Amino acid sequence: IFLLLLIIISIGVVSSSSIIIINDLANSEIDRKINELVIISQHFSQILSIDLNERMSDVELLASTNGPLHNTNISVQEKLEYLLLFLANYVNYDSVSVYDKNGLKIIDTRNLGIGSDISETGLFKNTIRYTNYHDPLPIFYDPLERTAISGSLSIIRYSSVLFDNSGDFTGMVVASYSLTRTFHEIVSGADKSYQFKIANIDGFSYVHTKNYFEESSEYHTHSEGIRYDGDLVIVSNTIPSIGRYVENPNMAFILKTNTNNLFQNIHDFFIKIKF
């Protein structure tokens, strides 16, 4: 009897130890999966930050004193053709516009809003102040411009001043960069079970993967890190500042996925060992 009890106790200890080991393995795999999501979010944030920062060089090139926009012997049509060639080579831009020193639009690659006045806007004033500037946060095209541009609603405008040969201010050039298009390129190769968006610190969505939200204006406060919402795990990572000329934009790159998809393989493995 004593021997039988000893055998039963030994089996119980071994079984308990096995369950602890299996649970430890499962928890370790869960931690690994979560860390993988964090790394993916951080990686995409870095890619986007670098991409957005490099765009300032593009608008500086457009405003170069050796460029066509400064040449008084070139017609408006020839300058427009130069800007269209720029768009053909830098495909993630939606448009380029030129304004005179009074803030009136004189050239636009979409032929929209010629004569409109931006002299009182922050973009115009800050461009003059800093020589080069960009929107601190993405903006959305107004309804008129949305009809002319398909699928590229969220943009960041990059601007630079134009000077004549005497160093006098003659106007500014503004290149509108599609955050929407760039975002979709960055996440295109990711696991299809992952959903992504870019939002501000309050959770206002600027761009998101298909079916992420029905309305891009939906609000959810996001804090950097990992959180769970029902069956969802959400990883938020602040996008490093692109601010050579503006303060930290407080944008976040957010990854969201269903825990059933994320942990299904772990669950199956656990069940197989247990039984």
Short mmCIF file of C-alpha atoms in Angstrom, two decimals, residues 95-235:
data_model
loop_
_atom_site.label_atom_id
_atom_site.label_comp_id
_atom_site.label_asym_id
_atom_site.label_seq_id
_atom_site.Cartn_x
_atom_site.Cartn_y
_atom_site.Cartn_z
CA SER A 95 0.57 67.98 -56.21
CA VAL A 96 2.93 70.92 -56.25
CA SER A 97 1.88 74.56 -56.09
CA VAL A 98 3.69 77.88 -56.40
CA TYR A 99 2.59 81.06 -54.62
CA ASP A 100 3.73 84.63 -55.23
CA LYS A 101 5.09 86.90 -52.50
CA ASN A 102 1.55 87.98 -51.56
CA GLY A 103 0.42 84.41 -50.97
CA LEU A 104 -1.61 84.04 -54.17
CA LYS A 105 -1.43 80.70 -55.95
CA ILE A 106 -0.04 81.18 -59.45
CA ILE A 107 0.82 77.58 -60.46
CA ASP A 108 -0.76 74.26 -59.50
CA THR A 109 -0.12 70.87 -61.07
CA ARG A 110 -3.84 70.01 -60.74
CA ASN A 111 -4.92 73.41 -62.05
CA LEU A 112 -6.96 73.93 -58.87
CA GLY A 113 -7.38 77.08 -56.80
CA ILE A 114 -5.38 79.43 -59.00
CA GLY A 115 -5.57 82.85 -57.36
CA SER A 116 -6.44 81.54 -53.90
CA ASP A 117 -4.85 83.43 -51.02
CA ILE A 118 -2.92 81.68 -48.22
CA SER A 119 -1.13 84.79 -46.92
CA GLU A 120 -2.82 84.56 -43.50
CA THR A 121 -2.23 80.86 -42.96
CA GLY A 122 0.30 79.33 -40.62
CA LEU A 123 1.92 77.49 -43.53
CA PHE A 124 2.70 80.73 -45.37
CA LYS A 125 3.90 82.64 -42.30
CA ASN A 126 6.02 79.79 -40.94
CA THR A 127 7.61 79.11 -44.31
CA ILE A 128 8.77 82.73 -44.48
CA ARG A 129 9.98 82.52 -40.89
CA TYR A 130 11.90 79.23 -41.22
CA THR A 131 12.71 79.22 -44.97
CA ASN A 132 11.59 75.56 -45.05
CA TYR A 133 8.57 74.11 -43.28
CA HIS A 134 6.08 71.25 -43.16
CA ASP A 135 2.74 70.58 -41.50
CA PRO A 136 3.29 69.46 -37.90
CA LEU A 137 0.40 67.01 -38.34
CA PRO A 138 -1.25 65.63 -41.49
CA ILE A 139 -4.17 67.51 -43.01
CA PHE A 140 -7.08 66.39 -45.13
CA TYR A 141 -7.91 67.83 -48.53
CA ASP A 142 -11.05 69.90 -48.62
CA PRO A 143 -14.07 68.41 -50.48
CA LEU A 144 -13.25 70.22 -53.74
CA GLU A 145 -9.75 68.82 -53.92
CA ARG A 146 -10.82 65.32 -52.86
CA THR A 147 -12.86 65.03 -56.04
CA ALA A 148 -9.69 65.48 -58.07
CA ILE A 149 -7.55 63.03 -56.14
CA SER A 150 -8.55 59.43 -55.53
CA GLY A 151 -7.38 57.55 -52.47
CA SER A 152 -4.96 60.17 -51.17
CA LEU A 153 -6.82 62.15 -48.55
CA SER A 154 -4.24 62.55 -45.79
CA ILE A 155 -1.26 64.71 -46.73
CA ILE A 156 1.70 66.60 -45.29
CA ARG A 157 2.65 69.80 -47.09
CA TYR A 158 6.34 70.62 -47.48
CA SER A 159 7.17 74.22 -48.33
CA SER A 160 10.18 76.37 -49.12
CA VAL A 161 10.68 80.04 -49.96
CA LEU A 162 11.71 81.35 -53.35
CA PHE A 163 14.25 84.17 -53.62
CA ASP A 164 15.42 86.13 -56.65
CA ASN A 165 19.07 86.67 -57.52
CA SER A 166 19.16 89.67 -55.21
CA GLY A 167 17.99 87.60 -52.27
CA ASP A 168 14.51 89.15 -52.19
CA PHE A 169 11.49 87.01 -51.32
CA THR A 170 9.41 86.30 -54.42
CA GLY A 171 7.12 83.50 -53.26
CA MET A 172 7.06 79.91 -52.10
CA VAL A 173 6.66 76.39 -53.43
CA VAL A 174 4.50 73.80 -51.67
CA ALA A 175 4.67 70.05 -52.35
CA SER A 176 1.79 67.97 -50.96
CA TYR A 177 3.00 64.52 -49.90
CA SER A 178 0.52 61.66 -49.59
CA LEU A 179 0.70 60.10 -46.15
CA THR A 180 -2.05 57.72 -47.25
CA ARG A 181 -0.09 56.31 -50.18
CA THR A 182 3.19 56.09 -48.25
CA PHE A 183 1.52 54.36 -45.31
CA HIS A 184 0.00 51.66 -47.51
CA GLU A 185 3.36 51.02 -49.17
CA ILE A 186 5.07 50.58 -45.80
CA VAL A 187 2.55 48.04 -44.46
CA SER A 188 1.89 46.25 -47.75
CA GLY A 189 4.07 43.23 -46.91
CA ALA A 190 2.80 42.74 -43.37
CA ASP A 191 0.71 39.82 -42.13
CA LYS A 192 -2.86 40.33 -43.39
CA SER A 193 -4.25 39.55 -39.94
CA TYR A 194 -2.56 42.73 -38.65
CA GLN A 195 -4.38 46.04 -38.98
CA PHE A 196 -2.56 49.37 -38.87
CA LYS A 197 -3.28 53.04 -38.54
CA ILE A 198 -1.56 56.36 -37.96
CA ALA A 199 -3.22 58.58 -35.37
CA ASN A 200 -2.43 61.59 -33.25
CA ILE A 201 -1.91 61.39 -29.51
CA ASP A 202 -5.67 61.65 -28.92
CA GLY A 203 -6.39 58.78 -31.27
CA PHE A 204 -7.70 60.77 -34.26
CA SER A 205 -7.03 58.53 -37.26
CA TYR A 206 -5.24 60.00 -40.30
CA VAL A 207 -4.90 56.83 -42.31
CA HIS A 208 -5.63 53.16 -41.74
CA THR A 209 -5.66 49.80 -43.48
CA LYS A 210 -8.84 48.72 -45.23
CA ASN A 211 -11.74 47.92 -42.92
CA TYR A 212 -9.81 49.14 -39.88
CA PHE A 213 -12.41 51.80 -39.16
CA GLU A 214 -15.48 52.77 -41.09
CA GLU A 215 -14.78 56.41 -40.37
CA SER A 216 -11.26 57.82 -40.25
CA SER A 217 -12.47 60.47 -37.79
CA GLU A 218 -13.17 57.89 -35.07
CA TYR A 219 -11.50 58.72 -31.77
CA HIS A 220 -9.79 56.36 -29.35
CA THR A 221 -7.22 57.66 -26.91
CA HIS A 222 -3.94 55.82 -27.42
CA SER A 223 -0.98 55.61 -25.10
CA GLU A 224 2.36 54.21 -26.13
CA GLY A 225 2.78 50.54 -25.31
CA ILE A 226 0.58 47.43 -25.28
CA ARG A 227 -3.03 47.16 -24.25
CA TYR A 228 -5.86 44.64 -24.57
CA ASP A 229 -9.39 45.47 -25.65
CA GLY A 230 -11.58 42.38 -25.45
CA ASP A 231 -10.21 39.92 -28.00
CA LEU A 232 -7.82 42.49 -29.44
CA VAL A 233 -4.22 43.31 -28.66
CA ILE A 234 -3.15 46.84 -29.63
CA VAL A 235 0.44 48.06 -29.85
#
